[in-house]
Structures are given as C-alpha cells and as structure tokens.
Amino acid sequence: MTIGIGIKKSLSASGSTLGAALVLVVCSFGVQAEPTEKLGKIAGEVVINFAAEQLSAKLDYDYIATEDYSTTVPFYLNQTFDVKKVTCRLCQSFDFDRAAKPESSVLIKLNKPVLKGEKLQIHFEYTGNLKGIYKSDYKFLELGLDNFWFPVHTGIDRFNFVYRISIKTDEPGFQLIANGRTKSKGGAWLVQSKLPDFDIDLVLGEGLKSNTYKQSGYNLQVVSKNMPDEAAAALLASMKEILDFYNSTFGVFDPQREVTGVFRPFPPVEGQGGYFRKGYFIYPQTEKVQDLVIPISHELSHYWWLKAGRQHAWLNESFAEYSAMLYLRKQQGIEAFRKALEDKRSRSANLPPIYGFDRTKNRQATPGVFYRKGVVKLSELENELGEEKFMEFFRRVARAGVQDTDALIDLLAQFASRDVADRFLASLKK
C-alpha cells in the first residue's frame, strides 16, 4: 500500500514497514488526558439509514479557538454532505465551501472575534450520503477521519475532544464497535469516549465477532467477521506480549492495557490502510495473522508516540517503528534485528534530511524518511549511548511528550551531553 496524497490519508493512519510490509500513516496527537477546560466536546445524535445509505446528525460542538481574534471558524466536513443549520451565540452566517483546500470546509462567520483558548458551543445539523462508504455487500460501515463524517477542527494537531453521542439505525441486528465505550439503550446505541482523542471512529456491521483476553489487568479485544478463533487467540496473545514489553520499558510511566482491534471483512483497498487511535486500531483483512505481529507492534506503540505535529511527524513514526524494531529484537533475536536494520539502511540512500523535512511537500519521500532513515538514525544513537542508557532516554522522550525536533535535541543534551546532542543533530541534517 502507499501513503494517500490527501489530508484524509496523511492524518488518519499509521503503520510499519516491517513484517507484513504495510505502509500506513498516522495522526500526530497526544496520548495523556488533558485538563477538561482545554478540551472540546461533541454531543448529540446521529441517525443512520442503511436502506437509503444516508446519515443525519445534530451535534453540539464545544469549539476552542486556536488563535486570537478569529472572526471565521472553519471545520472540515465531507464534501458530499449537505449542511442544514449552524448556530451559536456569535454566529452571523455560514457557508459550505466544497472546493476549499486542503478539504471541503464549513466556514462560520462570527459577529465578534474570539480569543485563543475561548470556548464557543456551535450547533450543527447536516445530512450525508454514505454511498461508497457503506459496504453493502459486506454489511459493514466504517466512519472516521477518512470520511470527515463529523465537523473536524482544522487545528487537529492542537485539539483533542471528548464525545457522547446517540446512534440510531434501521438495522437492529447490526453490532457497533467504536474508539469509545458503547452501550445499547432503548433501541439505540450510546457511544462515549474513553479518553480525549481527535476522532470519532464508528464501525457498524452484521455478524461482527469479538474475541477477548481479560487477564493480568489487560482488556484486549479482536473484532472481525471471518477470523478463525485460534488465529484471534494467537493475535491476542501477541498483543499482550507486545504490551508487556512496552509497559515494562519506555511506557512504564503510563502503561497501556485496554485495546480493541477491528479487522475489515473485505480485501485491502488501495489507499485505505490501517490506523491507530487511543486504545483502538483498524486493519485490513488478512489471511496470515502471524504477519501482523510486527506491524501491530508499531501501531500499539503509538499510544506513546503521538505528540508531534505534521511538521515533526518523524518523532511519531520513526520512534514507533524503532519500538517495533526493539520488540523484533526481543522476540526474534539480534540477527533478525540486524537484518531488518540493514535493509532499512540500504534503502535510505539519497533520502532528504530528517531535520526540517515536511511530509506535506514531499509525500513521495515520506515512507523512506519516516520508516527507514529515522530508524537508522535512532539505531546509531542507541549504539552511541548503549542499550540501557538509550532505553532510559526513549522513556524520557515518551514521558516528556516531545513535540518537535529541537526539543528532542535539548532533552538529549540534558540527558547525555551537548556533544552527543550536537552530533545527533548533525546526523539529522544529513
């Protein structure tokens, strides 16, 4: 698979180049819960008519301004949708610009500017066509950032929210899985976020089967239509082993113990990969579950590596990929690690420098920079520091929630020395 060209793909998925050779992309956002006053909130009701392949929504959105004196508030929304109503205490008018770049946007004009950090509750009412999104042949619907099915804050890398939404459908036999807690209530579903996040991801389908692992403090779940029980059990055991390793090393300060993985019931589609949310991931259908172990180790590590924005996204992807490499070394031994590393090194020639790399301006080089070159640089740093000291540095970077490369270099200087930091910086500029 290749990385999508649009913002939908570049914001919504992540992946590993190890093992199953899946190349995916991830959003770059925080992991730990933020103070409530800094969070947005989305609440309301959604009605999904599968027979007509239509969605309608009434949502109240607690918007938080990301800059001072803003008199226009934009939200990304699927260009095929129809916006019926937008109201708030400061709303003067709205326009739905389907040709806006980088994505179709609802532009709300205010009669008074808002200051950075100010909250403004905005009420949205809209309908949407689900043709091409709902896989009727498989009776499977997946809604998330790829679809922009809910109003998306354009300051995504600076904005997390919580949500509480009622979901009603005309298919009472469908199951609902989400990146939040779900509860069937009065002929509808109540879906509520577990942790602040940047997405509302919903999967609705017929015949979804759950396999779970609930031991040693873990609550792990694999959801699919067609994965054999023994394969799901093996995958759950691998997920537990991966998390044991991460939770006892660089993630010890904030262990991850609750994860749901959803597998689509249809073959992989070009441009539609897998992605990770907090405690939740979606992957394409696979016939060889054993090939998923290393790629999923990349995905699971994103629980800790999700702080950097798009301009410094190598801090998410290279660190997640190196986490997968560390697990590979633990699971399969040093020779398997060296073989994978040399493959990445040999395919890193002629790639642009990591320092200052902008994935939005050089998408073609992004996989190589993130999943190969960045990994090689981290390996060189581990060789210089030694394994034990490097793992402590890895943990400190995760705990600090480092968001940009200069902050990483400053932390390295404090942790090791200015000379080590300057050498590492120089290598990132080559």
Coordinates of C-alpha atoms in Angstrom, one line a residue:
M1 CA 0.0 0.0 0.0
T2 CA 1.1 3.6 -0.5
I3 CA 0.5 6.7 1.5
G4 CA -2.5 8.7 0.4
I5 CA -2.0 12.0 -1.2
G6 CA -4.8 13.9 0.5
I7 CA -5.0 15.2 4.1
K8 CA -7.5 12.4 4.8
K9 CA -4.9 9.7 4.5
S10 CA -2.0 11.8 5.9
L11 CA -3.9 12.5 9.0
S12 CA -5.6 9.2 9.7
A13 CA -3.4 6.1 9.6
S14 CA -0.1 4.8 10.8
G15 CA 1.9 1.8 10.0
S16 CA 5.0 -0.3 9.9
T17 CA 7.3 -1.4 7.1
L18 CA 8.3 -4.5 9.0
G19 CA 6.9 -7.9 8.5
A20 CA 3.7 -7.5 6.5
A21 CA 5.1 -4.6 4.5
L22 CA 2.1 -2.4 5.2
V23 CA 2.8 1.3 4.7
L24 CA 0.4 3.4 6.5
V25 CA 0.2 6.9 8.0
V26 CA -0.8 8.1 11.5
C27 CA -2.3 11.3 13.0
S28 CA 0.1 13.1 15.3
F29 CA -1.7 13.8 18.6
G30 CA -1.3 13.5 22.3
V31 CA -1.9 10.5 24.5
Q32 CA -2.4 11.6 28.0
A33 CA -5.7 13.1 29.2
E34 CA -5.7 16.9 29.1
P35 CA -7.4 19.2 31.6
T36 CA -11.1 19.3 30.9
E37 CA -11.0 23.1 30.3
K38 CA -8.7 22.6 27.4
L39 CA -10.8 20.0 25.7
G40 CA -13.5 20.3 23.2
K41 CA -16.7 18.3 23.5
I42 CA -19.1 16.8 20.9
A43 CA -22.5 15.7 21.9
G44 CA -25.7 14.9 20.1
E45 CA -27.5 12.3 18.0
V46 CA -26.8 10.5 14.7
V47 CA -29.3 8.6 12.6
I48 CA -28.0 6.1 10.0
N49 CA -30.4 4.7 7.4
F50 CA -28.7 1.8 5.8
A51 CA -31.5 1.1 3.4
A52 CA -31.2 4.6 1.9
E53 CA -27.4 4.8 2.6
Q54 CA -28.0 8.1 4.4
L55 CA -26.7 9.8 7.6
S56 CA -28.2 12.7 9.5
A57 CA -26.7 14.4 12.5
K58 CA -27.5 17.0 15.1
L59 CA -24.4 17.8 17.1
D60 CA -23.3 20.4 19.7
Y61 CA -19.6 21.1 19.4
D62 CA -17.6 22.9 22.1
Y63 CA -15.1 24.7 19.8
I64 CA -11.9 26.1 21.3
A65 CA -10.2 28.9 19.4
T66 CA -6.6 28.1 18.4
E67 CA -5.6 31.7 17.6
D68 CA -6.5 35.2 18.7
Y69 CA -9.1 37.5 17.2
S70 CA -10.6 34.8 14.9
T71 CA -13.8 36.0 13.2
T72 CA -14.1 33.0 10.9
V73 CA -14.3 29.5 12.2
P74 CA -13.7 26.7 9.7
F75 CA -14.4 23.0 10.0
Y76 CA -13.6 20.2 7.6
L77 CA -16.7 18.2 6.5
N78 CA -17.3 15.6 3.8
Q79 CA -17.9 17.5 0.5
T80 CA -20.9 15.3 -0.4
F81 CA -22.8 16.2 2.7
D82 CA -25.5 18.9 3.0
V83 CA -25.3 21.4 5.9
K84 CA -28.8 22.4 7.1
K85 CA -28.1 24.5 10.1
V86 CA -25.2 26.1 12.0
T87 CA -26.0 28.3 15.1
C88 CA -24.1 29.7 18.1
R89 CA -24.2 32.8 20.3
L90 CA -21.8 34.6 18.0
C91 CA -22.7 33.0 14.6
Q92 CA -23.6 35.5 11.9
S93 CA -23.7 33.3 8.9
F94 CA -22.1 30.1 7.4
D95 CA -21.0 28.9 4.0
F96 CA -20.1 25.4 2.9
D97 CA -17.2 25.6 0.5
R98 CA -16.9 22.2 -1.1
A99 CA -13.9 23.4 -3.2
A100 CA -11.9 24.6 -0.2
K101 CA -8.3 23.4 0.2
P102 CA -7.0 21.2 1.7
E103 CA -10.5 19.9 2.4
S104 CA -14.1 21.0 1.9
S105 CA -15.0 23.3 4.8
V106 CA -17.9 24.8 6.7
L107 CA -16.9 28.5 7.1
I108 CA -18.7 30.1 10.0
K109 CA -18.6 33.9 10.2
L110 CA -18.8 35.4 13.7
N111 CA -20.1 38.8 14.6
K112 CA -17.4 39.2 17.2
P113 CA -13.9 37.8 17.3
V114 CA -12.9 35.1 19.8
L115 CA -9.6 34.9 21.6
K116 CA -7.2 31.9 21.7
G117 CA -8.5 29.3 24.1
E118 CA -12.0 30.7 24.2
K119 CA -14.8 28.2 24.0
L120 CA -17.8 28.5 21.7
Q121 CA -20.6 26.0 21.5
I122 CA -21.7 25.5 17.9
H123 CA -24.8 23.5 16.9
F124 CA -24.6 21.6 13.6
E125 CA -27.4 19.9 11.7
Y126 CA -26.5 18.1 8.4
T127 CA -27.2 15.0 6.3
G128 CA -24.8 12.8 4.4
N129 CA -24.7 10.3 1.6
L130 CA -23.0 7.1 2.6
K131 CA -22.8 5.6 -0.9
G132 CA -19.2 4.3 -1.4
I133 CA -18.6 4.4 2.3
Y134 CA -21.1 1.7 3.4
K135 CA -20.0 -1.6 2.0
S136 CA -23.5 -3.1 1.5
D137 CA -22.1 -6.4 0.1
Y138 CA -20.4 -7.0 3.4
K139 CA -22.9 -5.2 5.6
F140 CA -20.1 -3.1 7.0
L141 CA -19.8 0.6 7.7
E142 CA -16.7 2.3 8.9
L143 CA -16.8 6.0 9.7
G144 CA -13.8 8.1 10.8
L145 CA -11.5 10.8 9.8
D146 CA -11.1 9.4 6.3
N147 CA -14.7 10.3 5.7
F148 CA -14.8 13.6 7.6
W149 CA -18.3 12.5 8.7
F150 CA -18.3 14.9 11.7
P151 CA -17.1 18.5 11.7
V152 CA -13.3 18.3 12.2
H153 CA -11.4 21.1 13.9
T154 CA -8.8 22.4 11.4
G155 CA -6.3 22.7 14.2
I156 CA -6.3 18.9 14.6
D157 CA -2.8 18.6 15.9
R158 CA -3.6 21.1 18.7
F159 CA -7.1 19.9 19.5
N160 CA -8.4 16.8 21.3
F161 CA -12.0 16.3 22.5
V162 CA -14.4 14.0 24.3
Y163 CA -17.7 12.9 22.9
R164 CA -21.1 11.4 23.9
I165 CA -23.4 10.5 21.0
S166 CA -26.6 8.6 20.5
I167 CA -26.6 6.4 17.4
K168 CA -29.9 5.1 15.9
T169 CA -30.1 2.8 12.8
D170 CA -32.7 0.9 10.8
E171 CA -30.6 -2.3 11.3
P172 CA -31.3 -3.5 14.9
G173 CA -29.2 -6.6 14.3
F174 CA -26.0 -4.7 13.5
Q175 CA -23.2 -4.5 16.1
L176 CA -21.4 -1.3 16.9
I177 CA -17.7 -1.0 17.7
A178 CA -16.1 2.4 18.4
N179 CA -13.0 4.1 19.8
G180 CA -15.1 4.7 22.9
R181 CA -17.4 2.8 25.2
T182 CA -20.7 1.5 23.6
K183 CA -24.0 0.6 25.3
S184 CA -27.2 -0.5 23.7
K185 CA -30.0 1.6 25.2
G186 CA -33.7 1.9 24.2
G187 CA -33.3 0.8 20.6
A188 CA -30.2 3.0 20.1
W189 CA -26.5 3.0 20.9
L190 CA -24.9 5.3 23.4
V191 CA -21.2 5.9 22.5
Q192 CA -18.9 7.8 24.8
S193 CA -15.2 8.4 24.6
K194 CA -12.8 6.6 26.9
L195 CA -10.1 9.2 26.6
P196 CA -9.7 12.6 24.9
D197 CA -8.9 12.0 21.2
F198 CA -9.1 13.6 17.8
D199 CA -11.5 11.2 16.1
I200 CA -14.9 9.6 16.5
D201 CA -14.5 6.2 14.8
L202 CA -17.5 4.0 14.4
V203 CA -17.8 0.5 12.9
L204 CA -21.3 -0.9 12.4
G205 CA -21.9 -4.3 10.8
E206 CA -23.7 -7.6 10.8
G207 CA -22.1 -10.7 12.2
L208 CA -19.2 -9.0 13.9
K209 CA -17.5 -11.5 16.3
S210 CA -15.4 -10.5 19.3
N211 CA -12.6 -12.5 20.9
T212 CA -11.3 -11.1 24.2
Y213 CA -8.4 -11.5 26.6
K214 CA -9.0 -10.4 30.1
Q215 CA -6.2 -11.5 32.4
S216 CA -3.3 -9.9 34.2
G217 CA -5.0 -6.5 34.2
Y218 CA -5.5 -6.5 30.4
N219 CA -8.7 -5.9 28.5
L220 CA -7.9 -6.8 24.9
Q221 CA -10.4 -7.4 22.1
V222 CA -10.2 -8.5 18.4
V223 CA -13.3 -7.9 16.3
S224 CA -13.8 -9.5 12.9
K225 CA -16.3 -11.3 10.7
N226 CA -14.1 -14.1 9.5
M227 CA -11.0 -14.5 11.6
P228 CA -10.8 -18.1 13.0
D229 CA -10.9 -18.3 16.8
E230 CA -7.5 -19.8 17.0
A231 CA -6.0 -17.0 14.9
A232 CA -7.7 -14.4 17.0
A233 CA -6.4 -16.1 20.2
A234 CA -2.8 -16.1 18.8
L235 CA -3.1 -12.4 17.9
L236 CA -4.4 -11.5 21.4
A237 CA -1.5 -13.4 23.0
S238 CA 0.9 -11.4 20.7
M239 CA -0.7 -8.1 21.6
K240 CA -0.4 -9.0 25.3
E241 CA 3.3 -9.8 24.8
I242 CA 4.0 -6.6 22.9
L243 CA 2.3 -4.5 25.6
D244 CA 4.2 -6.4 28.3
F245 CA 7.4 -5.3 26.7
Y246 CA 6.4 -1.7 26.1
N247 CA 4.7 -1.3 29.5
S248 CA 7.9 -2.5 31.3
T249 CA 10.3 -0.3 29.3
F250 CA 9.7 3.1 27.7
G251 CA 6.0 3.0 28.6
V252 CA 6.3 2.1 32.2
F253 CA 5.2 5.6 33.4
D254 CA 1.8 5.2 31.5
P255 CA 1.0 1.6 30.7
Q256 CA -1.5 0.7 28.0
R257 CA -3.8 -2.2 29.0
E258 CA -7.1 -1.8 27.1
V259 CA -7.0 -2.2 23.3
T260 CA -9.7 -3.1 20.7
G261 CA -8.6 -4.2 17.2
V262 CA -11.1 -4.3 14.3
F263 CA -10.4 -6.1 11.1
R264 CA -12.3 -5.2 7.9
P265 CA -14.2 -8.2 6.3
F266 CA -13.0 -7.4 2.7
P267 CA -9.7 -7.5 0.9
P268 CA -7.3 -4.5 1.2
V269 CA -8.2 -1.5 -0.9
E270 CA -5.6 0.8 -2.5
G271 CA -5.1 3.9 -0.3
Q272 CA -7.0 2.5 2.6
G273 CA -4.7 1.2 5.2
G274 CA -4.9 0.6 8.9
Y275 CA -4.7 3.2 11.7
F276 CA -4.4 3.6 15.4
R277 CA -6.4 5.6 17.9
K278 CA -6.0 5.6 21.7
G279 CA -6.7 2.0 22.7
Y280 CA -8.1 1.2 19.3
F281 CA -7.0 0.2 15.8
I282 CA -8.4 -0.9 12.5
Y283 CA -6.6 -3.1 10.0
P284 CA -7.4 -4.6 6.6
Q285 CA -8.5 -8.2 6.3
T286 CA -5.5 -10.6 6.5
E287 CA -5.1 -14.3 5.8
K288 CA -1.8 -14.6 7.7
V289 CA -2.3 -13.3 11.2
Q290 CA 1.4 -14.1 12.1
D291 CA 2.4 -11.4 9.6
L292 CA 0.6 -8.8 11.7
V293 CA 2.7 -9.2 14.8
I294 CA 5.4 -6.7 14.0
P295 CA 3.2 -4.2 12.1
I296 CA 0.8 -4.2 15.1
S297 CA 3.7 -3.7 17.5
H298 CA 4.3 -0.4 15.6
E299 CA 0.6 0.5 15.9
L300 CA 0.4 -0.2 19.6
S301 CA 3.5 1.9 20.3
H302 CA 1.6 4.9 19.0
Y303 CA -0.1 5.1 22.4
W304 CA 3.2 6.8 23.5
W305 CA 4.4 8.2 20.2
L306 CA 1.7 10.6 19.1
K307 CA 2.6 14.0 20.4
A308 CA 4.3 15.6 17.4
G309 CA 2.5 17.6 14.7
R310 CA 2.8 17.1 11.0
Q311 CA 6.0 19.2 10.6
H312 CA 7.8 16.9 13.1
A313 CA 5.9 13.7 12.4
W314 CA 9.1 11.6 12.3
L315 CA 9.0 11.8 16.1
N316 CA 5.8 9.7 15.9
E317 CA 6.6 7.4 13.0
S318 CA 10.3 6.7 13.4
F319 CA 10.0 6.3 17.1
A320 CA 7.1 3.9 16.7
E321 CA 8.9 2.0 14.0
Y322 CA 12.0 1.7 16.2
S323 CA 9.8 0.5 19.0
A324 CA 8.7 -2.3 16.7
M325 CA 12.3 -3.0 15.9
L326 CA 13.1 -3.2 19.6
Y327 CA 10.3 -5.7 20.0
L328 CA 11.6 -7.6 16.9
R329 CA 15.0 -7.9 18.6
K330 CA 13.4 -9.2 21.8
Q331 CA 11.1 -11.6 20.0
Q332 CA 13.3 -12.9 17.2
G333 CA 16.8 -12.1 18.3
I334 CA 19.7 -9.8 17.4
E335 CA 20.2 -11.3 13.9
A336 CA 16.6 -10.6 12.8
F337 CA 17.0 -7.1 14.2
R338 CA 20.3 -6.5 12.3
K339 CA 18.9 -8.0 9.1
A340 CA 15.8 -5.6 9.2
L341 CA 18.1 -2.7 10.1
E342 CA 20.5 -3.3 7.2
D343 CA 17.5 -3.5 4.8
K344 CA 16.4 -0.1 6.0
R345 CA 19.9 1.3 5.8
S346 CA 20.4 0.1 2.2
R347 CA 17.1 1.7 1.2
S348 CA 17.8 5.0 2.9
A349 CA 20.3 6.3 0.4
N350 CA 19.6 9.6 -1.3
L351 CA 16.7 10.5 1.0
P352 CA 16.3 14.1 2.2
P353 CA 17.5 15.1 5.7
I354 CA 15.1 14.4 8.6
Y355 CA 15.7 17.8 10.2
G356 CA 13.2 20.2 8.6
F357 CA 11.5 17.5 6.5
D358 CA 7.9 18.5 5.5
R359 CA 5.8 15.5 4.7
T360 CA 3.1 17.7 3.1
K361 CA 5.6 18.9 0.5
N362 CA 7.4 15.7 -0.2
R363 CA 5.0 12.8 0.1
Q364 CA 6.9 10.5 -2.1
A365 CA 9.9 10.5 0.2
T366 CA 7.8 10.3 3.4
P367 CA 7.8 6.5 3.9
G368 CA 11.6 6.3 3.4
V369 CA 12.3 9.2 5.8
F370 CA 9.9 8.0 8.5
Y371 CA 10.2 4.2 8.4
R372 CA 13.8 3.7 7.2
K373 CA 16.1 6.7 7.6
G374 CA 14.7 7.8 11.0
V375 CA 15.1 4.2 12.3
V376 CA 18.7 4.1 11.2
K377 CA 19.4 7.4 13.0
L378 CA 17.9 6.1 16.2
S379 CA 19.9 2.9 15.9
E380 CA 23.1 4.9 15.6
L381 CA 22.1 6.9 18.7
E382 CA 21.5 3.6 20.6
N383 CA 25.0 2.4 19.6
E384 CA 26.5 5.6 20.9
L385 CA 24.6 5.6 24.2
G386 CA 24.4 1.9 24.8
E387 CA 21.2 -0.1 25.1
E388 CA 20.4 0.5 28.8
K389 CA 21.0 4.3 28.6
F390 CA 19.2 4.6 25.3
M391 CA 16.1 2.9 26.7
E392 CA 16.1 5.3 29.5
F393 CA 16.3 8.2 27.0
F394 CA 13.5 6.6 25.0
R395 CA 11.4 6.6 28.1
R396 CA 12.1 10.2 28.9
V397 CA 11.2 11.3 25.4
A398 CA 7.9 9.5 25.7
R399 CA 7.1 10.8 29.1
A400 CA 8.0 14.4 28.1
G401 CA 5.7 14.2 25.1
V402 CA 8.3 15.8 22.9
Q403 CA 6.6 17.6 20.0
D404 CA 9.4 19.0 17.9
T405 CA 13.0 18.0 16.9
D406 CA 14.7 21.0 18.6
A407 CA 13.0 19.9 21.9
L408 CA 14.3 16.4 21.4
I409 CA 17.9 17.7 20.9
D410 CA 17.6 19.8 24.1
L411 CA 16.4 16.8 26.0
L412 CA 19.3 14.7 24.7
A413 CA 21.8 17.4 25.7
Q414 CA 20.4 17.4 29.2
F415 CA 20.3 13.6 29.4
A416 CA 23.7 12.8 27.8
S417 CA 25.8 15.8 26.8
R418 CA 25.8 18.7 24.4
D419 CA 28.4 16.9 22.3
V420 CA 26.2 13.9 21.8
A421 CA 23.2 16.1 21.1
D422 CA 25.2 18.2 18.5
R423 CA 26.4 15.0 16.7
F424 CA 22.9 13.6 16.6
L425 CA 21.5 16.9 15.3
A426 CA 24.2 17.0 12.6
S427 CA 23.3 13.5 11.5
L428 CA 19.6 14.5 11.2
K429 CA 20.7 17.3 8.9
K430 CA 22.5 15.0 6.5

